[in-house]
Amino acid sequence: MLTSIKDRSVVVTGGSKGIGRGIARVFAAQGAKVMIAGRGEDAAKAAVAEIRDAGGTAEYHLCDVSDWEAVQGLVDATVKAFGGLDIMCANAGAFPQTKMVDMDPSEWDQVLATNLKSSFLCVKACIPVFEKAGKGRVILTSSITGPVTGFPGWTHYGASKSGQLGFLKTAAMELARYGVTINAVMPGNIYTEGLQDLGEDYLKTMAASIPLKRLGAVEDIGNAALFFASDEAGYITGQTIIVDGGQILPESVEAIEEM
Ligand code: NAP
């Protein structure tokens, strides 16, 4: 049993959909006050309503995480709403799938800005608040794609997700003086609303290639983030955890068939 994080103030970027919505639900279920950030208002409102209906505390703030002023606005709005900011879950991300031969360089810039520059902006914006409090937690959502695996169409995405881990190491050193830890969760294939369109057959094939024989649930990532945010994880910084049901383990198709 981890020490309660009740009443802690948490930002979840991309908390309106998918993994971020799961992270937001997990933190809210533990009594944390959750600020959901995204660009689309309908999804953000729905995520807040879901948490409130379950008895939790949530607000939303619309912002583009690749925009410095918008991210500063998010941190200010959170401090105003909840009286502080204890935990930043920098989770928002985009993953258009385009092979290099077809990729306009502007798409590369867009993905790097949304996935990587945003990590820097979210952390930088929190520093004054964390410095004042003498503590704070940052949890990045990276991926296995990039740091560990490759997938055609995702050169930009893979670079951004590996880049987050490069950022993490030095950020951990710079943040230590404020009593702040920063760690990253690296999800494998996680089942989100966005995957529903791919169809039952595709999802079955994906699950078959994972040793635990299912796609991850968004709560699987939320629980790992919750651990990094806990008092018990206070001496862990600059580290990563892969949450993938063993997806990266098989060295060949035969290895999976042998199971
Ligand atoms: P998703 O369902 O598409 O949700 C993405 C979230 O990010 C939405 O709330 C979206 O809201 C928000 N967002 C996107 N661009 C944004 C921007 N520029 N500014 C602010 N918010 C933005 O995606 P997901 O699958 O949950 O992915 C979440 C994170 O997990 C990403 O970092 C992704 O790389 C990582 N990940 C996912 C998987 C997986 O299997 N799903 C695996 C590995 C890693 P708006 O569109 O309204 O802004």
Coordinates of C-alpha atoms in Angstrom, one line a residue, residues 82-244:
F82 CA -5.9 23.8 -6.7
G83 CA -3.5 26.1 -4.7
G84 CA -0.4 24.4 -6.1
L85 CA 1.0 21.9 -8.5
D86 CA 2.7 18.7 -7.1
I87 CA 2.8 16.4 -10.1
M88 CA 3.2 17.0 -13.8
C89 CA 2.3 14.1 -16.1
A90 CA 3.6 15.2 -19.5
N91 CA 1.7 12.7 -21.5
A92 CA 0.2 14.4 -24.6
G93 CA 1.5 13.1 -27.9
A94 CA 0.8 12.6 -31.6
F95 CA 1.7 9.7 -33.8
P96 CA 0.8 10.2 -37.5
Q97 CA 2.2 7.3 -39.4
T98 CA 4.1 8.5 -42.5
K99 CA 7.1 6.8 -44.2
M100 CA 10.1 9.2 -44.8
V101 CA 9.7 9.1 -48.5
D102 CA 6.3 10.7 -48.2
M103 CA 6.9 12.9 -45.1
D104 CA 6.8 16.6 -45.5
P105 CA 9.6 18.1 -43.2
S106 CA 6.9 20.2 -41.5
E107 CA 5.3 16.9 -40.2
W108 CA 8.6 16.0 -38.6
D109 CA 8.8 19.4 -36.9
Q110 CA 5.1 19.1 -35.7
V111 CA 5.6 15.7 -34.1
L112 CA 8.9 16.7 -32.4
A113 CA 7.2 19.8 -31.1
T114 CA 4.2 18.0 -29.7
N115 CA 6.0 15.0 -28.3
L116 CA 9.5 16.3 -27.3
K117 CA 9.6 20.1 -27.0
S118 CA 6.4 19.8 -24.9
S119 CA 8.3 17.7 -22.3
F120 CA 10.8 20.5 -21.9
L121 CA 8.1 23.2 -21.8
C122 CA 6.0 21.3 -19.3
V123 CA 9.0 20.8 -17.0
K124 CA 10.3 24.4 -17.4
A125 CA 7.0 25.9 -16.6
C126 CA 6.8 23.9 -13.3
I127 CA 10.2 24.9 -12.0
P128 CA 9.2 28.1 -10.2
V129 CA 6.3 26.3 -8.5
F130 CA 8.4 23.3 -7.6
E131 CA 11.3 25.5 -6.4
K132 CA 9.0 27.4 -4.1
A133 CA 7.6 24.1 -2.7
G134 CA 11.0 22.4 -2.5
K135 CA 9.5 19.3 -4.1
G136 CA 7.7 18.1 -7.2
R137 CA 7.3 15.1 -9.5
V138 CA 7.4 14.8 -13.3
I139 CA 6.3 11.7 -15.2
L140 CA 6.8 11.6 -18.9
T141 CA 5.0 9.2 -21.2
S142 CA 7.6 7.9 -23.7
S143 CA 7.1 4.7 -25.6
I144 CA 8.9 1.5 -26.5
T145 CA 8.8 2.8 -30.1
G146 CA 12.0 4.6 -30.6
P147 CA 14.0 3.8 -27.5
V148 CA 13.6 0.0 -28.0
T149 CA 11.8 -0.9 -31.2
G150 CA 11.1 0.5 -34.6
F151 CA 7.9 0.7 -36.8
P152 CA 7.8 1.9 -40.4
G153 CA 6.2 5.3 -40.6
W154 CA 7.3 6.4 -37.2
T155 CA 10.8 7.8 -37.7
H156 CA 9.7 11.2 -36.3
Y157 CA 7.7 9.6 -33.5
G158 CA 10.5 7.2 -32.6
A159 CA 13.0 10.1 -32.5
S160 CA 10.7 12.1 -30.3
K161 CA 10.2 9.3 -27.9
S162 CA 13.9 8.5 -27.7
G163 CA 14.6 12.2 -27.3
Q164 CA 12.3 12.4 -24.3
L165 CA 14.7 9.8 -22.6
G166 CA 17.8 11.9 -23.5
F167 CA 16.1 14.9 -22.0
L168 CA 15.1 12.9 -18.9
K169 CA 18.7 12.1 -17.8
T170 CA 20.0 15.7 -17.7
A171 CA 16.6 17.1 -16.5
A172 CA 16.8 14.7 -13.5
M173 CA 20.2 16.2 -12.6
E174 CA 19.0 19.8 -13.0
L175 CA 15.8 19.2 -11.1
A176 CA 17.4 17.4 -8.1
R177 CA 18.4 20.7 -6.5
Y178 CA 14.6 21.6 -6.2
G179 CA 13.8 18.2 -4.6
V180 CA 12.1 17.2 -7.8
T181 CA 12.2 13.7 -9.5
I182 CA 11.5 13.0 -13.1
N183 CA 10.9 9.5 -14.6
A184 CA 9.3 8.1 -17.7
V185 CA 6.8 5.3 -18.4
M186 CA 7.4 3.5 -21.7
P187 CA 4.1 1.9 -22.9
G188 CA 3.8 -0.9 -25.3
N189 CA 0.6 -1.3 -27.3
I190 CA -2.2 0.1 -25.1
Y191 CA -5.9 -0.2 -25.9
T192 CA -7.4 3.3 -26.4
E193 CA -10.5 4.7 -28.0
G194 CA -8.3 5.6 -31.0
L195 CA -7.6 1.9 -31.7
Q196 CA -11.2 0.9 -31.9
D197 CA -11.4 1.8 -35.6
L198 CA -8.6 -0.7 -36.5
G199 CA -11.1 -3.6 -36.2
E200 CA -11.3 -6.8 -34.2
D201 CA -9.0 -8.8 -36.4
Y202 CA -6.2 -6.3 -36.2
L203 CA -6.4 -6.0 -32.5
K204 CA -6.4 -9.8 -32.1
T205 CA -3.2 -10.0 -34.2
M206 CA -1.6 -7.4 -32.1
A207 CA -2.5 -9.1 -28.9
A208 CA -1.2 -12.5 -30.2
S209 CA 2.3 -10.9 -30.5
I210 CA 2.4 -10.0 -26.8
P211 CA 3.5 -12.6 -24.3
L212 CA 0.7 -11.6 -21.9
K213 CA -1.7 -12.0 -24.8
R214 CA -3.6 -8.7 -24.4
L215 CA -3.1 -5.1 -25.2
G216 CA -2.3 -2.9 -22.2
A217 CA -5.1 -1.0 -20.5
V218 CA -4.7 2.7 -19.9
E219 CA -4.9 2.0 -16.2
D220 CA -1.7 -0.1 -16.5
I221 CA 0.1 3.1 -17.5
G222 CA -1.7 5.1 -14.9
N223 CA -0.6 2.7 -12.1
A224 CA 3.0 3.0 -13.2
A225 CA 2.7 6.8 -13.2
L226 CA 1.1 6.7 -9.8
F227 CA 4.1 4.7 -8.4
F228 CA 6.5 7.3 -9.7
A229 CA 4.4 10.0 -8.1
S230 CA 4.3 8.2 -4.7
D231 CA 6.3 9.0 -1.7
E232 CA 7.8 5.5 -1.8
A233 CA 9.4 6.3 -5.2
G234 CA 11.0 9.5 -3.8
Y235 CA 14.6 8.2 -4.3
I236 CA 14.1 7.2 -8.0
T237 CA 14.9 9.8 -10.6
G238 CA 16.0 9.8 -14.3
Q239 CA 14.6 6.3 -14.7
T240 CA 12.2 4.5 -17.0
I241 CA 9.8 1.6 -16.7
I242 CA 8.5 -0.4 -19.7
V243 CA 4.9 -1.4 -19.3
D244 CA 4.2 -3.7 -22.3

